[in-house]
mmCIF file of C-alpha atoms in Angstrom:
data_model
loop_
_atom_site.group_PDB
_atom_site.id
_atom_site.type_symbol
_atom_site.label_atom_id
_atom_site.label_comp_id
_atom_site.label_asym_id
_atom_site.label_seq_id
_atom_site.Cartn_x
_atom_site.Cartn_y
_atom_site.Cartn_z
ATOM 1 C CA UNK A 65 109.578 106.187 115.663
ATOM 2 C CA UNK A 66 106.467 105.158 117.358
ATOM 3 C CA UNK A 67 103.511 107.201 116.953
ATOM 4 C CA UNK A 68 105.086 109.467 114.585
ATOM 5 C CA UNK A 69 103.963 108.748 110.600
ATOM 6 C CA UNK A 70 104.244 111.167 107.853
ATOM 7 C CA UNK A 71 100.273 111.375 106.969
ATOM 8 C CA UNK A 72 99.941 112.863 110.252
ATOM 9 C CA UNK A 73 102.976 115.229 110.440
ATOM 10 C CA UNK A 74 103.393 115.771 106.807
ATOM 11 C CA UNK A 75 106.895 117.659 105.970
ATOM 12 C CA UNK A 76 107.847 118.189 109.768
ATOM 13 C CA UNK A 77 107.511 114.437 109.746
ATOM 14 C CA UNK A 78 111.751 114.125 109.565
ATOM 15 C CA UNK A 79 112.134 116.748 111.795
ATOM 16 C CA UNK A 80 109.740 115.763 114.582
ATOM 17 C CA UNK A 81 111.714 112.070 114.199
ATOM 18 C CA UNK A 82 115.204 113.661 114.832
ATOM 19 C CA UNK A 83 114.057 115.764 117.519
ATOM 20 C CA UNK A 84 112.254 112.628 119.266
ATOM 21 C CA UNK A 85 115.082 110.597 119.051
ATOM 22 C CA UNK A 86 117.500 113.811 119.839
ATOM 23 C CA UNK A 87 115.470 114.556 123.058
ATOM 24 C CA UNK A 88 117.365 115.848 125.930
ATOM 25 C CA UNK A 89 121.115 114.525 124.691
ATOM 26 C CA UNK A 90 120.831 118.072 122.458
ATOM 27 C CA UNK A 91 124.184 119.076 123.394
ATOM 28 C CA UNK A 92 125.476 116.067 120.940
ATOM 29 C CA UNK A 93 123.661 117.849 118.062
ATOM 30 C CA UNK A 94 124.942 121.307 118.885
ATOM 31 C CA UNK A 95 128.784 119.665 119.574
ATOM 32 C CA UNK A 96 128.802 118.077 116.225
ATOM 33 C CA UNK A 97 127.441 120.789 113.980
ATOM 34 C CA UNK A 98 129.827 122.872 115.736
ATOM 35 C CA UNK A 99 132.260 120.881 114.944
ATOM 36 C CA UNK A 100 131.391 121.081 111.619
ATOM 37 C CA UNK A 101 131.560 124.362 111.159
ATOM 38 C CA UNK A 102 135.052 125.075 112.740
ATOM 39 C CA UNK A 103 136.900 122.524 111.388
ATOM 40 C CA UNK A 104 135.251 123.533 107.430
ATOM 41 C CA UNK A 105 136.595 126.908 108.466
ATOM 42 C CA UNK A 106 140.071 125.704 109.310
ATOM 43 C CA UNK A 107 140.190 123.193 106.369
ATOM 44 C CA UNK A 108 139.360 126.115 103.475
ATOM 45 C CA UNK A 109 141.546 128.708 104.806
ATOM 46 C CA UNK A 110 144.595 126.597 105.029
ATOM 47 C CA UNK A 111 146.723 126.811 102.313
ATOM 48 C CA UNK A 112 148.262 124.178 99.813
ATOM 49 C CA UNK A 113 151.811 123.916 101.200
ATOM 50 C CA UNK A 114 154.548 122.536 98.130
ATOM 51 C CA UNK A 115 157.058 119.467 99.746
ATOM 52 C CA UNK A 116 160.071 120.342 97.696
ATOM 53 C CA UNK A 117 162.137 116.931 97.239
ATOM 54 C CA UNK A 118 165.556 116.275 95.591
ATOM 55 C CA UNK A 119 165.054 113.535 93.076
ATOM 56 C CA UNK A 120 168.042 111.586 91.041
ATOM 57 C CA UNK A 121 166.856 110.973 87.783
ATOM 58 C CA UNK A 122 168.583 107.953 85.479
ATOM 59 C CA UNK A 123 170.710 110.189 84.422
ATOM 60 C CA UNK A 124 172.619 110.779 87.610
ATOM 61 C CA UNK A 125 171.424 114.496 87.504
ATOM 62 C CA UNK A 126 170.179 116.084 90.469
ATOM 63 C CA UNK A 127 167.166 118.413 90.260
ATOM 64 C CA UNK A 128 165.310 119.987 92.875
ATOM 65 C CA UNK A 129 161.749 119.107 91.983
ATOM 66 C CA UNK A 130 158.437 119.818 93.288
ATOM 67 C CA UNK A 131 156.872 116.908 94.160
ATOM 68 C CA UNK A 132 153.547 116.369 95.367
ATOM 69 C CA UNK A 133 152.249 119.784 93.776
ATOM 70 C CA UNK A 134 149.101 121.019 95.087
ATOM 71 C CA UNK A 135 149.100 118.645 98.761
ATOM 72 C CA UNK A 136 148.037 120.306 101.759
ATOM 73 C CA UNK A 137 149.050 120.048 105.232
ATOM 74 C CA UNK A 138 146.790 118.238 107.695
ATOM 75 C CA UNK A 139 144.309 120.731 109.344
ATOM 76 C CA UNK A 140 143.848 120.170 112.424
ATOM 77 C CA UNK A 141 140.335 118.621 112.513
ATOM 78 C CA UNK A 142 141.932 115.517 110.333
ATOM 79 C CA UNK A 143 140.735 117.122 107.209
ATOM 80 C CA UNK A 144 139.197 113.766 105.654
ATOM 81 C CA UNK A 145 137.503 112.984 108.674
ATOM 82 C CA UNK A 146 136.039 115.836 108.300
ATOM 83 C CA UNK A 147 134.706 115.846 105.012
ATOM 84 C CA UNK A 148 133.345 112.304 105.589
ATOM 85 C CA UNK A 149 130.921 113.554 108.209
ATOM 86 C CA UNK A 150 129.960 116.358 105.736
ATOM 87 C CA UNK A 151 129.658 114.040 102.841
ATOM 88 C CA UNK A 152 127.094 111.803 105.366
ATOM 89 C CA UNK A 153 125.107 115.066 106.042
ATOM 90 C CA UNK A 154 124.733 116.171 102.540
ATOM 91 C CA UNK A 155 123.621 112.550 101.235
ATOM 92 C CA UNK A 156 121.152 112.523 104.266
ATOM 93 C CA UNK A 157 120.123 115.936 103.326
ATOM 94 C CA UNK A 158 118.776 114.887 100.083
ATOM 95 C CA UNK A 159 117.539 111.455 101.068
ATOM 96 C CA UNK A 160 115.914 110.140 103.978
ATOM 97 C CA UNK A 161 116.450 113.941 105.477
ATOM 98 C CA UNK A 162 114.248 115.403 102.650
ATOM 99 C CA UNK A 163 110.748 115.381 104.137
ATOM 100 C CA UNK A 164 109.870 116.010 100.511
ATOM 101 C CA UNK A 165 111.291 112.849 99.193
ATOM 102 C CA UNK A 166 110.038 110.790 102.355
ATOM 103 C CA UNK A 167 106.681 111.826 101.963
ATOM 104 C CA UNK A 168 106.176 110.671 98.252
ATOM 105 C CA UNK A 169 108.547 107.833 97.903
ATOM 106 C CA UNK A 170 107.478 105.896 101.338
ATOM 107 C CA UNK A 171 103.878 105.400 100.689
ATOM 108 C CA UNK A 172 104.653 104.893 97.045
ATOM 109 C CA UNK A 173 107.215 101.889 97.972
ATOM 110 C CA UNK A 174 104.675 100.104 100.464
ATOM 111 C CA UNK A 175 107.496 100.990 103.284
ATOM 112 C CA UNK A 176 105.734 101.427 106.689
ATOM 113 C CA UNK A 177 105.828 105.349 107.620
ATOM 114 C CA UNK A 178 107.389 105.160 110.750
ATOM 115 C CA UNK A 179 110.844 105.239 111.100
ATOM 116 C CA UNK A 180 111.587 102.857 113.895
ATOM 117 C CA UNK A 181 115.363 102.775 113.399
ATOM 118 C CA UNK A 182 116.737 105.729 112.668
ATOM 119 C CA UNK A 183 119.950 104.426 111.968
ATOM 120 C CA UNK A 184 121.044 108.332 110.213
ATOM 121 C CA UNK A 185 121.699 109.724 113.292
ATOM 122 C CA UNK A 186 124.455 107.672 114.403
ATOM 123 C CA UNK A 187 126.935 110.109 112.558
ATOM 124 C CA UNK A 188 126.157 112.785 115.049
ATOM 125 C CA UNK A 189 127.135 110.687 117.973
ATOM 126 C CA UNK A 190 129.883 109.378 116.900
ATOM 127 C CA UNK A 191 131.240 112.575 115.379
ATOM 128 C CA UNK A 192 130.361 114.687 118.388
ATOM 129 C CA UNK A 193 132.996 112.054 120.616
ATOM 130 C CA UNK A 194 135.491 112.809 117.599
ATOM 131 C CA UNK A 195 135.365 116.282 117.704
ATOM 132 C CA UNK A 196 135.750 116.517 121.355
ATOM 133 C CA UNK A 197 138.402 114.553 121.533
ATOM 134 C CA UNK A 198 140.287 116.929 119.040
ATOM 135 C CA UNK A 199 139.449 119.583 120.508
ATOM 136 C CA UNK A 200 141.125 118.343 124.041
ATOM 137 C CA UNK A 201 144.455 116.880 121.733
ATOM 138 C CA UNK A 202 144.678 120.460 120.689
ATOM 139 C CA UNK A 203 145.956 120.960 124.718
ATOM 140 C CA UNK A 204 149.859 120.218 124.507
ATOM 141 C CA UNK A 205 149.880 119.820 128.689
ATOM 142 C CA UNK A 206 149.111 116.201 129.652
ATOM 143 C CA UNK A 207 147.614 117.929 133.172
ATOM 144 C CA UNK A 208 145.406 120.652 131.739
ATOM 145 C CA UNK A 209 144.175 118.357 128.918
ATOM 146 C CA UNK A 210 143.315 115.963 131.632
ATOM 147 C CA UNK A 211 141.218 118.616 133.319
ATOM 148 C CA UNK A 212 139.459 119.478 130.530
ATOM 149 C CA UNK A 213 138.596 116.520 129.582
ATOM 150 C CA UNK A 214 137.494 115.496 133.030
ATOM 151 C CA UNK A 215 135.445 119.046 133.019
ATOM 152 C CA UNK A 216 133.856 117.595 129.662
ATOM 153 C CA UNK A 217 132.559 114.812 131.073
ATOM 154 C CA UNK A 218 131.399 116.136 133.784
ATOM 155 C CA UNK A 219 129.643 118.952 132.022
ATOM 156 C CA UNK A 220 128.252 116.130 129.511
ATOM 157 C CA UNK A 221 126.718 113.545 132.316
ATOM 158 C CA UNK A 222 124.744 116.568 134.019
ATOM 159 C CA UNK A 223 123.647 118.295 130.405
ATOM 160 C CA UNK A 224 122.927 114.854 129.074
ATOM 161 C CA UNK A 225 120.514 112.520 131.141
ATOM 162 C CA UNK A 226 120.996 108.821 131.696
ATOM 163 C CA UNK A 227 118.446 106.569 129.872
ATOM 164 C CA UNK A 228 115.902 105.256 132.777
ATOM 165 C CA UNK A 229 115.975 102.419 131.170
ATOM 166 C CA UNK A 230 119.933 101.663 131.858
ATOM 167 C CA UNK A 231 118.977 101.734 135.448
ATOM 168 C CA UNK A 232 116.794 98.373 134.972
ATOM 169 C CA UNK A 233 118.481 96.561 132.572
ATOM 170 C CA UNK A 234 118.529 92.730 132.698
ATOM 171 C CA UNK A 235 120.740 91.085 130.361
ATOM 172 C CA UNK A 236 120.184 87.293 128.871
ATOM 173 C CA UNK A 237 122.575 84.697 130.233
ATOM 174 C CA UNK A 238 122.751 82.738 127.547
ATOM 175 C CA UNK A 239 125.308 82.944 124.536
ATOM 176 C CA UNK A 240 121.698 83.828 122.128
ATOM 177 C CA UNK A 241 121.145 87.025 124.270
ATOM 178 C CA UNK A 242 117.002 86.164 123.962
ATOM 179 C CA UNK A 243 115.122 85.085 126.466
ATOM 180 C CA UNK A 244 115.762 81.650 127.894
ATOM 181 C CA UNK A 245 112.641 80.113 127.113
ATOM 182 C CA UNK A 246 113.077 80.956 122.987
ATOM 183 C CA UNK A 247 116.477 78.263 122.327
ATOM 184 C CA UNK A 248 114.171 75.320 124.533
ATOM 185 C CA UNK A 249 111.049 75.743 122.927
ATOM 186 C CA UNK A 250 112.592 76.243 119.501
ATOM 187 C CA UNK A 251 114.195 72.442 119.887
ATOM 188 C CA UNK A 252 111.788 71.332 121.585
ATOM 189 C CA UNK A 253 109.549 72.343 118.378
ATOM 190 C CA UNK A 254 111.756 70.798 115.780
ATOM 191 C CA UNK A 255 112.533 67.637 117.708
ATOM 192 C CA UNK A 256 108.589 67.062 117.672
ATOM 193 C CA UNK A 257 108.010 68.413 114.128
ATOM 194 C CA UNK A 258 110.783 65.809 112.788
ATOM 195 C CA UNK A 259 108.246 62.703 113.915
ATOM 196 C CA UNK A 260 105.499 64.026 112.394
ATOM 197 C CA UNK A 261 104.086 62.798 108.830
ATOM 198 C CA UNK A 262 103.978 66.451 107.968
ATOM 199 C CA UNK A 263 108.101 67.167 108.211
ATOM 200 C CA UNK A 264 108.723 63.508 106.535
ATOM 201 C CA UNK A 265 106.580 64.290 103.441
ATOM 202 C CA UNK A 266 108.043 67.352 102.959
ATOM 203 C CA UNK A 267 111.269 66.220 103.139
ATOM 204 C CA UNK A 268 110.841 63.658 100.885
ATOM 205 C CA UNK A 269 109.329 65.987 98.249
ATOM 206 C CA UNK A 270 112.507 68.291 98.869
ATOM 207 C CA UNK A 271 115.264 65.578 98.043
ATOM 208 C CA UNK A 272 113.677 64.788 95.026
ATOM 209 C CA UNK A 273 114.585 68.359 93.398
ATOM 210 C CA UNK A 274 118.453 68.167 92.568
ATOM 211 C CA UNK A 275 118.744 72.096 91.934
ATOM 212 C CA UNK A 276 119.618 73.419 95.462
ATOM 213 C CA UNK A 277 120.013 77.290 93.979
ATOM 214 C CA UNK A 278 116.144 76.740 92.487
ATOM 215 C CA UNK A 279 113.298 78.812 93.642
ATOM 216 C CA UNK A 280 110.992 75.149 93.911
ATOM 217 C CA UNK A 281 113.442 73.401 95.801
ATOM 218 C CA UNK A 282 113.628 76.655 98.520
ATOM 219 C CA UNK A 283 110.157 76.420 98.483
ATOM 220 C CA UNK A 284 109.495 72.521 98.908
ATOM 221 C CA UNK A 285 112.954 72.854 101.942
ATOM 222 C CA UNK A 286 110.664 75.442 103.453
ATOM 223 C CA UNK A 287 108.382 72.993 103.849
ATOM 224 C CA UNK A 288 110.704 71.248 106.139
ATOM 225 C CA UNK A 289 109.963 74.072 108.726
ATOM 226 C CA UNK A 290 107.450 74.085 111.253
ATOM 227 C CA UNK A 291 104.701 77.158 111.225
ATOM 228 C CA UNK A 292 104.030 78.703 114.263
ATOM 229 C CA UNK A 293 101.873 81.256 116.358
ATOM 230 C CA UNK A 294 104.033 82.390 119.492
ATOM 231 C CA UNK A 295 102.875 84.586 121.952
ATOM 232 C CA UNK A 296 103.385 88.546 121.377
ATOM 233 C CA UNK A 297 106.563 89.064 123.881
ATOM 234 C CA UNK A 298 108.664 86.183 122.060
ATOM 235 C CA UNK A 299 107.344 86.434 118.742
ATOM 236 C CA UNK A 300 110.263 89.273 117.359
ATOM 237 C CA UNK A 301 112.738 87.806 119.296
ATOM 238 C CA UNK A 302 112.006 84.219 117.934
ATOM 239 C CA UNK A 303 112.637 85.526 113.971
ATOM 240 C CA UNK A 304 115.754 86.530 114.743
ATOM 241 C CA UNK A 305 116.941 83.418 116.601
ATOM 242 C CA UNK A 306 115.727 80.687 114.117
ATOM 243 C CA UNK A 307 115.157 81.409 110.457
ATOM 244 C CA UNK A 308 113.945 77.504 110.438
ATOM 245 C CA UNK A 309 110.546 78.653 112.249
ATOM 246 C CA UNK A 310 108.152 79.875 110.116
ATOM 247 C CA UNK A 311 106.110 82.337 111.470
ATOM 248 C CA UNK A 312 101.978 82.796 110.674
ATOM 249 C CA UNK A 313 102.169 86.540 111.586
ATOM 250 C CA UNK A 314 104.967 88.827 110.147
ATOM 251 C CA UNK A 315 105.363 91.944 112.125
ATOM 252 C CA UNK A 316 103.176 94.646 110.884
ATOM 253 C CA UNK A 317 100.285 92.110 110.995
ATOM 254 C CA UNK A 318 100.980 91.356 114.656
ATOM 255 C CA UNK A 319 101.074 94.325 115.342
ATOM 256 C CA UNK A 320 97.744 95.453 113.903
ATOM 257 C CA UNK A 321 96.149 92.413 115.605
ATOM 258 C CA UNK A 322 97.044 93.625 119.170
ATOM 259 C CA UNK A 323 96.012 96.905 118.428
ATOM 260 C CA UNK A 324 99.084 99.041 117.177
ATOM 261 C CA UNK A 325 97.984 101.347 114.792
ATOM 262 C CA UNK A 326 101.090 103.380 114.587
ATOM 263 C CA UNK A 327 103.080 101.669 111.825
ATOM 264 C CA UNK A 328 100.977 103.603 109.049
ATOM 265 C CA UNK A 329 100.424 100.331 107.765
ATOM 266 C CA UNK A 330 96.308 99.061 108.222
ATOM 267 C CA UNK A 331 95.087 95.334 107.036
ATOM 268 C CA UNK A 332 91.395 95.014 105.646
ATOM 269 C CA UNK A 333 89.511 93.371 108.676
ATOM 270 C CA UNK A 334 87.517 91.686 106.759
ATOM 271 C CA UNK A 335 89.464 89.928 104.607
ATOM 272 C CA UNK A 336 89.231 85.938 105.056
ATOM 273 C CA UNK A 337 93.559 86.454 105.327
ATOM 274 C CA UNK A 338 93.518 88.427 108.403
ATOM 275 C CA UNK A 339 90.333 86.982 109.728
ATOM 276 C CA UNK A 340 91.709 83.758 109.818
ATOM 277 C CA UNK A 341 94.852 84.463 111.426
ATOM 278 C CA UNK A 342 92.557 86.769 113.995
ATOM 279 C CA UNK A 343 90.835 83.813 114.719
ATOM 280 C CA UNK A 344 93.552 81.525 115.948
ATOM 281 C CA UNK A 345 94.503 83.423 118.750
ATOM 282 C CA UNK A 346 91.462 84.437 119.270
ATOM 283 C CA UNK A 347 90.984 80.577 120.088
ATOM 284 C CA UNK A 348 94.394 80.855 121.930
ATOM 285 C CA UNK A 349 93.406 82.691 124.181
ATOM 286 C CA UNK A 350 89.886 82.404 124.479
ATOM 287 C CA UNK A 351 89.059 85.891 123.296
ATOM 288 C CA UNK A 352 86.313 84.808 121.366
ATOM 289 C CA UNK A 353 83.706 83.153 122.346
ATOM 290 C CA UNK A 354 81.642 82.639 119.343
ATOM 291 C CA UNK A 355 84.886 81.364 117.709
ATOM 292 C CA UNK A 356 83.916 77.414 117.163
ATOM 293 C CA UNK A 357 85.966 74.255 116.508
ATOM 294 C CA UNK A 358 85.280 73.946 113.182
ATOM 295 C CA UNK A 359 86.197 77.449 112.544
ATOM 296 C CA UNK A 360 89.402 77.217 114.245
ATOM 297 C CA UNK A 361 90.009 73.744 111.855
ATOM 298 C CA UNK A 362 89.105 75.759 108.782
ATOM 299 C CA UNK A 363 91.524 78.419 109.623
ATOM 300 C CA UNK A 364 94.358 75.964 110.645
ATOM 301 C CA UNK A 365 94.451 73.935 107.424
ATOM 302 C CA UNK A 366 93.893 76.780 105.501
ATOM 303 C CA UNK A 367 96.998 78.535 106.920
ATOM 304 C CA UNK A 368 98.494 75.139 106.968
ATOM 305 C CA UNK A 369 99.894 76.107 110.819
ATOM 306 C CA UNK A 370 101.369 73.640 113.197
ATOM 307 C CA UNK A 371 101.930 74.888 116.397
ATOM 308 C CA UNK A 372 100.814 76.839 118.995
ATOM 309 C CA UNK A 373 102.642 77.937 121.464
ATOM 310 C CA UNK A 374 100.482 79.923 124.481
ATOM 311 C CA UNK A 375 101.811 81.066 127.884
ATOM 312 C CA UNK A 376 100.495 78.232 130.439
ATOM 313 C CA UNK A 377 98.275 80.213 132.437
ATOM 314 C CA UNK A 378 96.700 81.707 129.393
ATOM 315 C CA UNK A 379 95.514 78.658 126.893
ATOM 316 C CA UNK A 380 92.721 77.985 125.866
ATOM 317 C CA UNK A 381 93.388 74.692 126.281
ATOM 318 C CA UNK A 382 90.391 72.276 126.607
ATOM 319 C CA UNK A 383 88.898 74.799 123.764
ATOM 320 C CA UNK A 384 92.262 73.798 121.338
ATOM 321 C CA UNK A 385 92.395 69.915 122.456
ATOM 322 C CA UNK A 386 88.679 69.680 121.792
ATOM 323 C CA UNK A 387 89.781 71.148 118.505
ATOM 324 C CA UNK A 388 92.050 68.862 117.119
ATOM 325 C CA UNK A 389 95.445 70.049 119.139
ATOM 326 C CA UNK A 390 97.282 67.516 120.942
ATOM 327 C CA UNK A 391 99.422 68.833 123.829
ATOM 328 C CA UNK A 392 103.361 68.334 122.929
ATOM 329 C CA UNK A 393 104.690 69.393 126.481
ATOM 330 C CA UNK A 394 105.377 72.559 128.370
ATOM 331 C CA UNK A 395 108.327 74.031 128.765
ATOM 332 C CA UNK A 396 109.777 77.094 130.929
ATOM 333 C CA UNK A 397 105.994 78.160 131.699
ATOM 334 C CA UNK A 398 104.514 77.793 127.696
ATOM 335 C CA UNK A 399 102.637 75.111 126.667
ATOM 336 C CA UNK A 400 102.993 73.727 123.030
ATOM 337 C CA UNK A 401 100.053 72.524 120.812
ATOM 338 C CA UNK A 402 100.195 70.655 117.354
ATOM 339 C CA UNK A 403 97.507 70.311 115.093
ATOM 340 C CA UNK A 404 97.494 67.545 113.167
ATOM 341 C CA UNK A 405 99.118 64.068 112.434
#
């Protein structure tokens, strides 16, 4: 959750989170806990009910026996279902619902202290639309359950407010669902990477290690993959497309570089790491003037990066030629640099 870290909100930190990502759909909350509560009603005050069932034994003797001692009848609710939702609560409850536990264990761990997915509150969603629906299966009349239920939705689209951000929503067209640009300039990448003295040394080092599950050969194969700066707006989407592009930045270093403070997680500016990476796209995107050539060639070889990858209108690009880049081509509006042979 953006903006919201446990130094700052200390043990209200999980409960500012929920009600964030709660907001205005609070009549889920209150459905579900409700919910809850009736159907953990119904399920302890019904009783165990005996199936009496007539068994032959091997000796051709009836008896009446008792079988299945101690089953119950199915409460209404589902009874497991039930307790499943329950069972989620309590382990939440004394986990990543325990402001106690979050605020000494994240830190401790090296976790950033933001929760940006909070995955825990699916439960309530999805066990709010389960409870309604028993609730209108309860109805034996096909017509009055259909008016309720059309009364329920009703009721839910004016209590619970569209997200504005359905209203604007542009899908990808292609099969990747990224933007367009990412599969082209990804290939277009490799394709160029693959001629390159670089990817052919590499390789060659990688073949010669016959242990495919060892730790050197994964480390000489990654070798095989270009490194890469893209710009800010493709950079996420990128690492989830192609795991063979290495990226210079992961993502709570980006981050920090375009000014994001809100992932609790801060990097020493003047460290020669982060300087270095700083001052690449600072020459990107000629943000720096004072940054010079032989700078920017330091920093390269010392992060051993490839390619740059800058929106068209935006390079720096008689700074990065002048610098030892060599343009590759440009492709749906981005140019691509390489350094190097």
């Amino acid at each position: 959750m953006g903006g919201v870290t446990v130094r700052e909100y200390g043990l209200s930190f999980v409960g500012v989170c929920l009600k964030h990502y709660i907001g205005k759909s609070w009549p889920t909350l209150v459905i579900f806990l409700a919910g809850i509560v009736v159907s953990v009603i119904l399920s302890l005050r019904k009783k165990p009910v005996e199936n009496p069932l007539e068994v032959v034994t091997v000796d051709g003797k009836d008896r009446n026996m008792k079988y299945g001692e101690g089953d119950y009848e199915e409460a209404p609710d589902g009874n497991g279902s039930t307790w499943t939702f329950l069972s989620v609560i309590l382990l939440c409850a004394v986990t990543v619902y325990n402001p106690f536990l979050v605020r000494i264990l994240i830190p401790k761990l090296g976790m950033t202290a933001v929760y940006y997915r909070f995955f825990w509150v699916m439960p309530i969603t999805f066990g709010a639309a389960y409870y309604l629906t028993k609730a209108v299966s309860v109805i034996r009349k096909p017509l009055i359950r259909a008016i309720v239920s059309l009364a329920m939705a009703a009721a839910l689209a004016v209590l619970i407010p569209v997200n504005p951000g359905l209203t604007n929503l542009t899908l990808p067209t292609n099969v990747y669902k990224v933007n367009g640009a990412i599969p082209v300039l990804c290939d277009a990448i490799h394709a160029d990477f693959e001629t390159t003295q670089t990817y052919q040394k590499a390789a060659a080092r990688s073949e010669k290690v016959t242990d495919r599950n060892s730790g050197k050969w994964l480390k000489r194969q990654s070798r095989t993959y270009p490194l890469c700066v893209f710009p800010y707006e493709l950079e996420f989407a990128v690492r989830q497309y192609d795991p063979t592009v290495r990226l210079l930045f992961n993502r709570n270093l980006r981050l920090f570089y375009e000014g994001n403070r809100t992932t609790g997680i801060t990097y020493d500016e003047s460290k020669k790491r982060y300087q270095r990476r700083a001052l690449i796209l600072d020459a990107m995107y000629g943000r720096n003037e004072e940054v010079t050539t032989e700078d920017f060639q330091t920093a390269m070889e010392k992060t051993k990066t490839k390619y740059l990858i800058v929106e068209e209108h935006l390079a720096n690009g008689g700074f990065l030629v002048q610098a030892g880049c060599r343009q590759v081509s440009v492709v749906a509006g981005y140019t691509i640099f390489r350094y190097g042979d």
